Amino acid sequence: MKTQTFREFRENFLNFFRELFLYHYSSLKFRAKVFAIVISANKEWGECEMNILQKAAVKIYDNQEERVEALISAVKDYINELEEYEYLGERYWIADIKKDIAKHKRFIKKIDIQTLKEFGKCVKDKETRMYQQRVIEFLENLKKEFGEKNDV
C-alpha cells in the first residue's frame, strides 16, 4: 500500500470538498484540464501565465472568488500532474479532454480559443510557441468537430 505525502493528502482533501460544495465542479475541472494542457506546453511557465489565468478565471466566473480560486488551484494541480506523470504524455490528457467532451457535449462551449491564445504571449522560445499553438489548434479542431455535431 502506497503512503501519501502530506501534499498529496492535502490535495485529495481539498479536491473532495471542492467536488462536494462547488456547483458544476465537473465543468470547472474540464476548464482546468484545458488551461493546464495549454500552459504546461511551456515547460518554463510562471507568473505571466498565472496572471492571464487569473484574469480569465475572473471573467469566466464573474468575480465569484471561491470559484476563481478553485479554478486556479485545479489548474495548478493538473499542471503538477502533467509534470509528475510526464511519461503518460499529452496524448493521454488530450484523450481525457476528448472523452469529457463526448460525455458532456456542453463542455465544448467551455473552450475559449482567444483566451488560450493569450498564453502565447508568455512563451519566449519559438519551438515551444509552435508546440503550444498545435495544442490550441487541436482544441480548436475539437470545437469544430463536436460543435458541428451539436448544431445539427
Short mmCIF file of C-alpha atoms in Angstrom, two decimals:
data_model
loop_
_atom_site.label_atom_id
_atom_site.label_comp_id
_atom_site.label_asym_id
_atom_site.label_seq_id
_atom_site.Cartn_x
_atom_site.Cartn_y
_atom_site.Cartn_z
CA MET A 1 0.00 0.00 0.00
CA LYS A 2 1.35 3.40 -1.02
CA THR A 3 1.57 6.03 1.72
CA GLN A 4 0.55 9.56 0.89
CA THR A 5 2.75 12.56 1.38
CA PHE A 6 1.25 15.49 3.22
CA ARG A 7 0.95 17.38 -0.09
CA GLU A 8 -0.98 14.51 -1.71
CA PHE A 9 -3.23 14.19 1.33
CA ARG A 10 -3.92 17.94 1.33
CA GLU A 11 -4.72 17.94 -2.41
CA ASN A 12 -7.06 14.97 -2.07
CA PHE A 13 -8.74 16.55 0.94
CA LEU A 14 -9.31 19.88 -0.86
CA ASN A 15 -10.50 18.17 -4.05
CA PHE A 16 -13.01 16.14 -2.07
CA PHE A 17 -14.58 19.28 -0.63
CA ARG A 18 -14.47 21.15 -3.93
CA GLU A 19 -16.45 18.36 -5.53
CA LEU A 20 -18.98 18.39 -2.70
CA PHE A 21 -19.55 22.11 -2.35
CA LEU A 22 -18.94 23.67 -5.76
CA TYR A 23 -21.84 23.67 -8.17
CA HIS A 24 -20.87 22.20 -11.57
CA TYR A 25 -17.46 21.08 -10.37
CA SER A 26 -17.08 18.79 -13.40
CA SER A 27 -17.29 21.85 -15.65
CA LEU A 28 -14.64 23.65 -13.60
CA LYS A 29 -12.45 20.54 -13.72
CA PHE A 30 -12.78 20.39 -17.50
CA ARG A 31 -11.77 24.03 -17.86
CA ALA A 32 -8.80 23.37 -15.58
CA LYS A 33 -7.62 20.50 -17.79
CA VAL A 34 -7.84 22.68 -20.90
CA PHE A 35 -5.92 25.54 -19.30
CA ALA A 36 -3.36 23.15 -17.82
CA ILE A 37 -2.53 21.43 -21.07
CA VAL A 38 -2.01 24.77 -22.84
CA ILE A 39 0.01 26.31 -20.00
CA SER A 40 2.16 23.22 -19.47
CA ALA A 41 3.14 23.19 -23.16
CA ASN A 42 5.60 25.83 -21.94
CA LYS A 43 7.89 23.95 -19.58
CA GLU A 44 9.05 27.30 -18.17
CA TRP A 45 5.60 28.62 -17.30
CA GLY A 46 5.32 31.07 -14.44
CA GLU A 47 3.89 34.37 -13.30
CA CYS A 48 2.89 35.54 -16.79
CA GLU A 49 0.65 32.50 -17.29
CA MET A 50 -0.79 32.78 -13.81
CA ASN A 51 -1.72 36.43 -14.43
CA ILE A 52 -3.53 35.50 -17.65
CA LEU A 53 -5.22 32.59 -15.87
CA GLN A 54 -6.33 34.88 -13.03
CA LYS A 55 -7.89 37.35 -15.49
CA ALA A 56 -9.59 34.54 -17.41
CA ALA A 57 -10.96 32.98 -14.22
CA VAL A 58 -12.37 36.32 -13.02
CA LYS A 59 -14.00 36.81 -16.43
CA ILE A 60 -15.43 33.27 -16.54
CA TYR A 61 -16.80 33.30 -13.00
CA ASP A 62 -17.76 36.96 -12.82
CA ASN A 63 -15.67 37.69 -9.72
CA GLN A 64 -17.03 34.72 -7.72
CA GLU A 65 -13.88 34.50 -5.62
CA GLU A 66 -14.49 30.94 -4.42
CA ARG A 67 -14.82 29.58 -7.98
CA VAL A 68 -11.92 31.69 -9.27
CA GLU A 69 -9.64 30.28 -6.57
CA ALA A 70 -10.92 26.75 -7.19
CA LEU A 71 -10.19 27.01 -10.92
CA ILE A 72 -6.69 28.35 -10.38
CA SER A 73 -5.97 25.70 -7.79
CA ALA A 74 -7.29 22.94 -10.05
CA VAL A 75 -5.17 24.20 -12.97
CA LYS A 76 -2.07 24.14 -10.78
CA ASP A 77 -2.97 20.62 -9.63
CA TYR A 78 -3.33 19.44 -13.23
CA ILE A 79 -0.07 21.09 -14.26
CA ASN A 80 1.66 19.29 -11.39
CA GLU A 81 0.09 16.03 -12.57
CA LEU A 82 1.18 16.69 -16.13
CA GLU A 83 4.72 17.28 -14.93
CA GLU A 84 4.74 14.40 -12.45
CA TYR A 85 3.27 11.85 -14.85
CA GLU A 86 5.07 13.15 -17.92
CA TYR A 87 5.52 9.58 -19.14
CA LEU A 88 1.81 9.48 -19.96
CA GLY A 89 2.34 12.30 -22.42
CA GLU A 90 -0.01 14.97 -23.64
CA ARG A 91 -1.93 12.40 -25.71
CA TYR A 92 -3.33 10.91 -22.52
CA TRP A 93 -4.55 14.30 -21.32
CA ILE A 94 -5.92 15.25 -24.73
CA ALA A 95 -7.75 11.92 -24.91
CA ASP A 96 -9.20 12.65 -21.47
CA ILE A 97 -10.41 16.07 -22.63
CA LYS A 98 -11.94 14.48 -25.74
CA LYS A 99 -13.64 11.83 -23.57
CA ASP A 100 -15.08 14.57 -21.34
CA ILE A 101 -16.48 16.38 -24.37
CA ALA A 102 -18.02 13.19 -25.74
CA LYS A 103 -19.67 12.59 -22.36
CA HIS A 104 -20.76 16.20 -21.78
CA LYS A 105 -21.42 17.94 -25.10
CA ARG A 106 -21.89 21.31 -23.40
CA PHE A 107 -18.20 21.31 -22.39
CA ILE A 108 -17.21 22.22 -25.94
CA LYS A 109 -18.51 25.73 -25.21
CA LYS A 110 -16.04 25.98 -22.32
CA ILE A 111 -13.05 26.09 -24.68
CA ASP A 112 -12.27 29.75 -25.33
CA ILE A 113 -9.66 29.76 -28.09
CA GLN A 114 -8.98 33.51 -27.84
CA THR A 115 -8.17 33.23 -24.14
CA LEU A 116 -5.96 30.20 -24.75
CA LYS A 117 -4.02 32.11 -27.41
CA GLU A 118 -3.21 34.77 -24.78
CA PHE A 119 -0.80 32.30 -23.15
CA GLY A 120 1.39 32.51 -26.25
CA LYS A 121 2.49 35.96 -25.05
CA CYS A 122 4.36 34.26 -22.23
CA VAL A 123 6.39 31.91 -24.41
CA LYS A 124 9.86 33.08 -25.36
CA ASP A 125 11.06 30.01 -27.25
CA LYS A 126 9.94 29.61 -30.89
CA GLU A 127 9.65 25.80 -30.74
CA THR A 128 7.63 25.94 -27.55
CA ARG A 129 5.33 28.56 -29.05
CA MET A 130 4.76 26.34 -32.09
CA TYR A 131 4.01 23.36 -29.85
CA GLN A 132 1.58 25.39 -27.77
CA GLN A 133 -0.12 26.59 -30.96
CA ARG A 134 -0.53 22.98 -32.09
CA VAL A 135 -2.21 22.11 -28.81
CA ILE A 136 -4.56 25.07 -29.24
CA GLU A 137 -5.23 24.10 -32.86
CA PHE A 138 -6.14 20.61 -31.71
CA LEU A 139 -8.61 22.07 -29.20
CA GLU A 140 -9.98 24.34 -31.92
CA ASN A 141 -10.49 21.32 -34.18
CA LEU A 142 -12.28 19.52 -31.35
CA LYS A 143 -14.58 22.52 -31.04
CA LYS A 144 -15.34 22.35 -34.75
CA GLU A 145 -15.79 18.57 -34.74
CA PHE A 146 -18.10 18.39 -31.74
CA GLY A 147 -19.69 21.78 -32.34
CA GLU A 148 -20.86 20.80 -35.82
CA LYS A 149 -22.38 17.59 -34.46
CA ASN A 150 -24.27 19.53 -31.79
CA ASP A 151 -25.53 22.24 -34.15
CA VAL A 152 -27.28 19.77 -36.46
#
